[in-house]
Amino acid sequence: MALTKEQTEMLVSKFGGNEKDTGNINVQIAILTERIKELTEHCKTFKKDKSGQRGLLILVGQRRRLLKYLQRKNLEGYRSLIKDLGLRK
């Protein structure tokens, strides 16, 4: 259910400047997106898991706030990240 260390390192190296750049906004959004994908599949399987659904809503809200911040600060970076992650069609 949780992201493995290898998955996290892969996301950090792909979206961050280097392998230690975990605080980068792009890295944070990418990690949240992967966690949301996994939790969405979990909630589809276990429909009565209300705490899982609540956790999913919290993660979606956190990602939305980070995306709003990125959109205000760096519009081109926001657009490229959305395209890379496939969030909006």
mmCIF file of N, CA and C in Angstrom:
data_model
loop_
_atom_site.group_PDB
_atom_site.id
_atom_site.type_symbol
_atom_site.label_atom_id
_atom_site.label_comp_id
_atom_site.label_asym_id
_atom_site.label_seq_id
_atom_site.Cartn_x
_atom_site.Cartn_y
_atom_site.Cartn_z
ATOM 1 N N MET A 1 0.822 -1.182 0.000
ATOM 2 C CA MET A 1 0.000 0.000 0.000
ATOM 3 C C MET A 1 0.873 1.255 0.000
ATOM 4 N N ALA A 2 1.904 1.275 0.794
ATOM 5 C CA ALA A 2 2.787 2.447 0.816
ATOM 6 C C ALA A 2 3.791 2.343 -0.326
ATOM 7 N N LEU A 3 4.329 3.478 -0.697
ATOM 8 C CA LEU A 3 5.352 3.496 -1.737
ATOM 9 C C LEU A 3 6.627 2.856 -1.198
ATOM 10 N N THR A 4 7.277 2.086 -2.024
ATOM 11 C CA THR A 4 8.547 1.497 -1.610
ATOM 12 C C THR A 4 9.650 2.544 -1.732
ATOM 13 N N LYS A 5 10.760 2.241 -1.127
ATOM 14 C CA LYS A 5 11.898 3.159 -1.163
ATOM 15 C C LYS A 5 12.391 3.347 -2.591
ATOM 16 N N GLU A 6 12.372 2.285 -3.374
ATOM 17 C CA GLU A 6 12.833 2.364 -4.761
ATOM 18 C C GLU A 6 11.913 3.244 -5.601
ATOM 19 N N GLN A 7 10.592 3.112 -5.387
ATOM 20 C CA GLN A 7 9.649 3.943 -6.132
ATOM 21 C C GLN A 7 9.852 5.424 -5.792
ATOM 22 N N THR A 8 10.049 5.695 -4.513
ATOM 23 C CA THR A 8 10.260 7.073 -4.090
ATOM 24 C C THR A 8 11.545 7.636 -4.671
ATOM 25 N N GLU A 9 12.613 6.854 -4.647
ATOM 26 C CA GLU A 9 13.884 7.306 -5.210
ATOM 27 C C GLU A 9 13.766 7.565 -6.707
ATOM 28 N N MET A 10 13.000 6.729 -7.398
ATOM 29 C CA MET A 10 12.798 6.912 -8.826
ATOM 30 C C MET A 10 12.054 8.220 -9.106
ATOM 31 N N LEU A 11 11.025 8.504 -8.322
ATOM 32 C CA LEU A 11 10.273 9.746 -8.504
ATOM 33 C C LEU A 11 11.136 10.970 -8.189
ATOM 34 N N VAL A 12 11.948 10.865 -7.142
ATOM 35 C CA VAL A 12 12.816 11.989 -6.767
ATOM 36 C C VAL A 12 13.832 12.260 -7.867
ATOM 37 N N SER A 13 14.425 11.203 -8.412
ATOM 38 C CA SER A 13 15.419 11.414 -9.460
ATOM 39 C C SER A 13 14.784 11.924 -10.753
ATOM 40 N N LYS A 14 13.536 11.535 -11.016
ATOM 41 C CA LYS A 14 12.872 11.964 -12.248
ATOM 42 C C LYS A 14 12.397 13.420 -12.171
ATOM 43 N N PHE A 15 11.790 13.800 -11.054
ATOM 44 C CA PHE A 15 11.179 15.124 -10.959
ATOM 45 C C PHE A 15 12.023 16.133 -10.186
ATOM 46 N N GLY A 16 13.025 15.680 -9.437
ATOM 47 C CA GLY A 16 13.854 16.590 -8.661
ATOM 48 C C GLY A 16 15.116 16.948 -9.412
ATOM 49 N N GLY A 17 15.862 17.866 -8.848
ATOM 50 C CA GLY A 17 17.123 18.257 -9.459
ATOM 51 C C GLY A 17 18.180 17.185 -9.301
ATOM 52 N N ASN A 18 18.206 16.548 -8.129
ATOM 53 C CA ASN A 18 19.119 15.444 -7.871
ATOM 54 C C ASN A 18 18.437 14.453 -6.936
ATOM 55 N N GLU A 19 19.166 13.427 -6.517
ATOM 56 C CA GLU A 19 18.536 12.368 -5.713
ATOM 57 C C GLU A 19 18.245 12.798 -4.279
ATOM 58 N N LYS A 20 18.767 13.926 -3.837
ATOM 59 C CA LYS A 20 18.530 14.411 -2.475
ATOM 60 C C LYS A 20 17.467 15.512 -2.419
ATOM 61 N N ASP A 21 16.898 15.882 -3.557
ATOM 62 C CA ASP A 21 15.985 17.020 -3.651
ATOM 63 C C ASP A 21 14.546 16.590 -3.382
ATOM 64 N N THR A 22 14.270 16.104 -2.165
ATOM 65 C CA THR A 22 12.935 15.608 -1.854
ATOM 66 C C THR A 22 11.954 16.722 -1.513
ATOM 67 N N GLY A 23 12.434 17.913 -1.223
ATOM 68 C CA GLY A 23 11.556 19.006 -0.867
ATOM 69 C C GLY A 23 11.029 19.785 -2.053
ATOM 70 N N ASN A 24 11.503 19.464 -3.234
ATOM 71 C CA ASN A 24 11.056 20.140 -4.446
ATOM 72 C C ASN A 24 9.554 19.944 -4.614
ATOM 73 N N ILE A 25 8.863 20.990 -4.994
ATOM 74 C CA ILE A 25 7.403 20.942 -5.128
ATOM 75 C C ILE A 25 6.972 19.901 -6.156
ATOM 76 N N ASN A 26 7.734 19.769 -7.242
ATOM 77 C CA ASN A 26 7.397 18.774 -8.262
ATOM 78 C C ASN A 26 7.509 17.361 -7.709
ATOM 79 N N VAL A 27 8.516 17.113 -6.895
ATOM 80 C CA VAL A 27 8.707 15.796 -6.293
ATOM 81 C C VAL A 27 7.574 15.498 -5.321
ATOM 82 N N GLN A 28 7.210 16.474 -4.508
ATOM 83 C CA GLN A 28 6.132 16.272 -3.548
ATOM 84 C C GLN A 28 4.821 15.937 -4.252
ATOM 85 N N ILE A 29 4.528 16.641 -5.330
ATOM 86 C CA ILE A 29 3.289 16.395 -6.072
ATOM 87 C C ILE A 29 3.329 15.020 -6.739
ATOM 88 N N ALA A 30 4.479 14.629 -7.279
ATOM 89 C CA ALA A 30 4.598 13.323 -7.932
ATOM 90 C C ALA A 30 4.416 12.189 -6.919
ATOM 91 N N ILE A 31 4.997 12.330 -5.737
ATOM 92 C CA ILE A 31 4.849 11.296 -4.705
ATOM 93 C C ILE A 31 3.403 11.214 -4.243
ATOM 94 N N LEU A 32 2.771 12.360 -4.044
ATOM 95 C CA LEU A 32 1.360 12.351 -3.653
ATOM 96 C C LEU A 32 0.500 11.704 -4.724
ATOM 97 N N THR A 33 0.806 11.958 -5.976
ATOM 98 C CA THR A 33 0.033 11.372 -7.070
ATOM 99 C C THR A 33 0.129 9.847 -7.055
ATOM 100 N N GLU A 34 1.322 9.323 -6.836
ATOM 101 C CA GLU A 34 1.479 7.863 -6.779
ATOM 102 C C GLU A 34 0.743 7.271 -5.584
ATOM 103 N N ARG A 35 0.801 7.954 -4.438
ATOM 104 C CA ARG A 35 0.074 7.472 -3.268
ATOM 105 C C ARG A 35 -1.435 7.498 -3.515
ATOM 106 N N ILE A 36 -1.907 8.535 -4.199
ATOM 107 C CA ILE A 36 -3.329 8.650 -4.511
ATOM 108 C C ILE A 36 -3.767 7.523 -5.439
ATOM 109 N N LYS A 37 -2.936 7.198 -6.434
ATOM 110 C CA LYS A 37 -3.270 6.102 -7.356
ATOM 111 C C LYS A 37 -3.407 4.782 -6.614
ATOM 112 N N GLU A 38 -2.462 4.501 -5.715
ATOM 113 C CA GLU A 38 -2.512 3.245 -4.967
ATOM 114 C C GLU A 38 -3.713 3.197 -4.041
ATOM 115 N N LEU A 39 -3.985 4.312 -3.357
ATOM 116 C CA LEU A 39 -5.105 4.347 -2.426
ATOM 117 C C LEU A 39 -6.443 4.299 -3.157
ATOM 118 N N THR A 40 -6.495 4.823 -4.366
ATOM 119 C CA THR A 40 -7.719 4.739 -5.161
ATOM 120 C C THR A 40 -8.041 3.291 -5.497
ATOM 121 N N GLU A 41 -7.029 2.537 -5.884
ATOM 122 C CA GLU A 41 -7.246 1.104 -6.167
ATOM 123 C C GLU A 41 -7.677 0.358 -4.914
ATOM 124 N N HIS A 42 -7.095 0.705 -3.779
ATOM 125 C CA HIS A 42 -7.473 0.079 -2.518
ATOM 126 C C HIS A 42 -8.939 0.359 -2.195
ATOM 127 N N CYS A 43 -9.366 1.615 -2.389
ATOM 128 C CA CYS A 43 -10.742 1.993 -2.068
ATOM 129 C C CYS A 43 -11.742 1.375 -3.035
ATOM 130 N N LYS A 44 -11.313 1.079 -4.263
ATOM 131 C CA LYS A 44 -12.207 0.389 -5.195
ATOM 132 C C LYS A 44 -12.447 -1.049 -4.741
ATOM 133 N N THR A 45 -11.413 -1.652 -4.174
ATOM 134 C CA THR A 45 -11.530 -3.032 -3.716
ATOM 135 C C THR A 45 -12.305 -3.121 -2.403
ATOM 136 N N PHE A 46 -11.979 -2.246 -1.457
ATOM 137 C CA PHE A 46 -12.588 -2.271 -0.129
ATOM 138 C C PHE A 46 -13.474 -1.048 0.031
ATOM 139 N N LYS A 47 -14.719 -1.178 -0.417
ATOM 140 C CA LYS A 47 -15.634 -0.044 -0.470
ATOM 141 C C LYS A 47 -16.040 0.473 0.918
ATOM 142 N N LYS A 48 -15.990 -0.382 1.927
ATOM 143 C CA LYS A 48 -16.429 0.030 3.260
ATOM 144 C C LYS A 48 -15.303 0.571 4.131
ATOM 145 N N ASP A 49 -14.126 0.724 3.586
ATOM 146 C CA ASP A 49 -12.982 1.245 4.328
ATOM 147 C C ASP A 49 -13.079 2.767 4.374
ATOM 148 N N LYS A 50 -13.788 3.263 5.364
ATOM 149 C CA LYS A 50 -14.035 4.710 5.452
ATOM 150 C C LYS A 50 -12.777 5.480 5.833
ATOM 151 N N SER A 51 -11.917 4.895 6.643
ATOM 152 C CA SER A 51 -10.691 5.607 7.005
ATOM 153 C C SER A 51 -9.766 5.717 5.792
ATOM 154 N N GLY A 52 -9.788 4.726 4.934
ATOM 155 C CA GLY A 52 -9.012 4.805 3.698
ATOM 156 C C GLY A 52 -9.546 5.879 2.775
ATOM 157 N N GLN A 53 -10.863 5.996 2.706
ATOM 158 C CA GLN A 53 -11.470 7.036 1.877
ATOM 159 C C GLN A 53 -11.148 8.425 2.417
ATOM 160 N N ARG A 54 -11.148 8.541 3.756
ATOM 161 C CA ARG A 54 -10.820 9.830 4.364
ATOM 162 C C ARG A 54 -9.360 10.191 4.081
ATOM 163 N N GLY A 55 -8.482 9.218 4.190
ATOM 164 C CA GLY A 55 -7.081 9.453 3.889
ATOM 165 C C GLY A 55 -6.877 9.873 2.438
ATOM 166 N N LEU A 56 -7.641 9.253 1.540
ATOM 167 C CA LEU A 56 -7.564 9.613 0.124
ATOM 168 C C LEU A 56 -7.986 11.060 -0.096
ATOM 169 N N LEU A 57 -9.070 11.479 0.550
ATOM 170 C CA LEU A 57 -9.525 12.864 0.407
ATOM 171 C C LEU A 57 -8.505 13.852 0.961
ATOM 172 N N ILE A 58 -7.848 13.485 2.050
ATOM 173 C CA ILE A 58 -6.820 14.358 2.620
ATOM 174 C C ILE A 58 -5.659 14.513 1.642
ATOM 175 N N LEU A 59 -5.218 13.402 1.026
ATOM 176 C CA LEU A 59 -4.116 13.458 0.066
ATOM 177 C C LEU A 59 -4.486 14.271 -1.166
ATOM 178 N N VAL A 60 -5.713 14.116 -1.640
ATOM 179 C CA VAL A 60 -6.152 14.877 -2.818
ATOM 180 C C VAL A 60 -6.176 16.368 -2.507
ATOM 181 N N GLY A 61 -6.649 16.730 -1.325
ATOM 182 C CA GLY A 61 -6.665 18.136 -0.931
ATOM 183 C C GLY A 61 -5.268 18.715 -0.804
ATOM 184 N N GLN A 62 -4.354 17.933 -0.248
ATOM 185 C CA GLN A 62 -2.980 18.393 -0.109
ATOM 186 C C GLN A 62 -2.333 18.594 -1.474
ATOM 187 N N ARG A 63 -2.574 17.650 -2.397
ATOM 188 C CA ARG A 63 -2.022 17.796 -3.748
ATOM 189 C C ARG A 63 -2.623 18.997 -4.457
ATOM 190 N N ARG A 64 -3.915 19.224 -4.263
ATOM 191 C CA ARG A 64 -4.567 20.368 -4.895
ATOM 192 C C ARG A 64 -3.964 21.679 -4.410
ATOM 193 N N ARG A 65 -3.682 21.770 -3.097
ATOM 194 C CA ARG A 65 -3.062 22.989 -2.564
ATOM 195 C C ARG A 65 -1.668 23.198 -3.134
ATOM 196 N N LEU A 66 -0.895 22.129 -3.240
ATOM 197 C CA LEU A 66 0.450 22.252 -3.803
ATOM 198 C C LEU A 66 0.393 22.646 -5.274
ATOM 199 N N LEU A 67 -0.572 22.101 -6.008
ATOM 200 C CA LEU A 67 -0.711 22.457 -7.421
ATOM 201 C C LEU A 67 -1.112 23.924 -7.586
ATOM 202 N N LYS A 68 -1.986 24.417 -6.712
ATOM 203 C CA LYS A 68 -2.360 25.833 -6.764
ATOM 204 C C LYS A 68 -1.150 26.728 -6.525
ATOM 205 N N TYR A 69 -0.326 26.344 -5.553
ATOM 206 C CA TYR A 69 0.883 27.103 -5.257
ATOM 207 C C TYR A 69 1.815 27.113 -6.462
ATOM 208 N N LEU A 70 2.014 25.943 -7.063
ATOM 209 C CA LEU A 70 2.894 25.852 -8.225
ATOM 210 C C LEU A 70 2.351 26.663 -9.388
ATOM 211 N N GLN A 71 1.039 26.659 -9.557
ATOM 212 C CA GLN A 71 0.428 27.424 -10.646
ATOM 213 C C GLN A 71 0.663 28.920 -10.451
ATOM 214 N N ARG A 72 0.597 29.381 -9.204
ATOM 215 C CA ARG A 72 0.846 30.803 -8.931
ATOM 216 C C ARG A 72 2.302 31.179 -9.154
ATOM 217 N N LYS A 73 3.218 30.302 -8.746
ATOM 218 C CA LYS A 73 4.640 30.636 -8.776
ATOM 219 C C LYS A 73 5.303 30.369 -10.120
ATOM 220 N N ASN A 74 4.906 29.278 -10.799
ATOM 221 C CA ASN A 74 5.593 28.877 -12.025
ATOM 222 C C ASN A 74 4.574 28.219 -12.957
ATOM 223 N N LEU A 75 3.940 29.013 -13.790
ATOM 224 C CA LEU A 75 2.864 28.509 -14.637
ATOM 225 C C LEU A 75 3.360 27.481 -15.652
ATOM 226 N N GLU A 76 4.507 27.722 -16.267
ATOM 227 C CA GLU A 76 5.034 26.773 -17.250
ATOM 228 C C GLU A 76 5.434 25.462 -16.583
ATOM 229 N N GLY A 77 6.028 25.549 -15.406
ATOM 230 C CA GLY A 77 6.371 24.341 -14.656
ATOM 231 C C GLY A 77 5.126 23.559 -14.266
ATOM 232 N N TYR A 78 4.064 24.278 -13.909
ATOM 233 C CA TYR A 78 2.782 23.657 -13.575
ATOM 234 C C TYR A 78 2.228 22.895 -14.770
ATOM 235 N N ARG A 79 2.242 23.539 -15.919
ATOM 236 C CA ARG A 79 1.699 22.898 -17.123
ATOM 237 C C ARG A 79 2.497 21.671 -17.525
ATOM 238 N N SER A 80 3.809 21.750 -17.420
ATOM 239 C CA SER A 80 4.633 20.592 -17.791
ATOM 240 C C SER A 80 4.456 19.447 -16.791
ATOM 241 N N LEU A 81 4.308 19.761 -15.509
ATOM 242 C CA LEU A 81 4.107 18.715 -14.506
ATOM 243 C C LEU A 81 2.761 18.017 -14.698
ATOM 244 N N ILE A 82 1.730 18.805 -14.984
ATOM 245 C CA ILE A 82 0.406 18.230 -15.244
ATOM 246 C C ILE A 82 0.477 17.279 -16.431
ATOM 247 N N LYS A 83 1.199 17.684 -17.457
ATOM 248 C CA LYS A 83 1.329 16.856 -18.659
ATOM 249 C C LYS A 83 2.110 15.578 -18.354
ATOM 250 N N ASP A 84 3.217 15.694 -17.585
ATOM 251 C CA ASP A 84 4.035 14.528 -17.256
ATOM 252 C C ASP A 84 3.284 13.518 -16.389
ATOM 253 N N LEU A 85 2.508 14.033 -15.445
ATOM 254 C CA LEU A 85 1.785 13.132 -14.537
ATOM 255 C C LEU A 85 0.461 12.656 -15.116
ATOM 256 N N GLY A 86 -0.019 13.320 -16.144
ATOM 257 C CA GLY A 86 -1.287 12.925 -16.768
ATOM 258 C C GLY A 86 -2.474 13.193 -15.866
ATOM 259 N N LEU A 87 -2.477 14.331 -15.188
ATOM 260 C CA LEU A 87 -3.559 14.626 -14.240
ATOM 261 C C LEU A 87 -4.804 15.156 -14.915
ATOM 262 N N ARG A 88 -4.633 16.032 -15.890
ATOM 263 C CA ARG A 88 -5.801 16.598 -16.561
ATOM 264 C C ARG A 88 -5.721 16.260 -18.036
ATOM 265 N N LYS A 89 -6.860 16.097 -18.613
ATOM 266 C CA LYS A 89 -6.907 15.724 -20.025
ATOM 267 C C LYS A 89 -6.988 16.928 -20.909
#
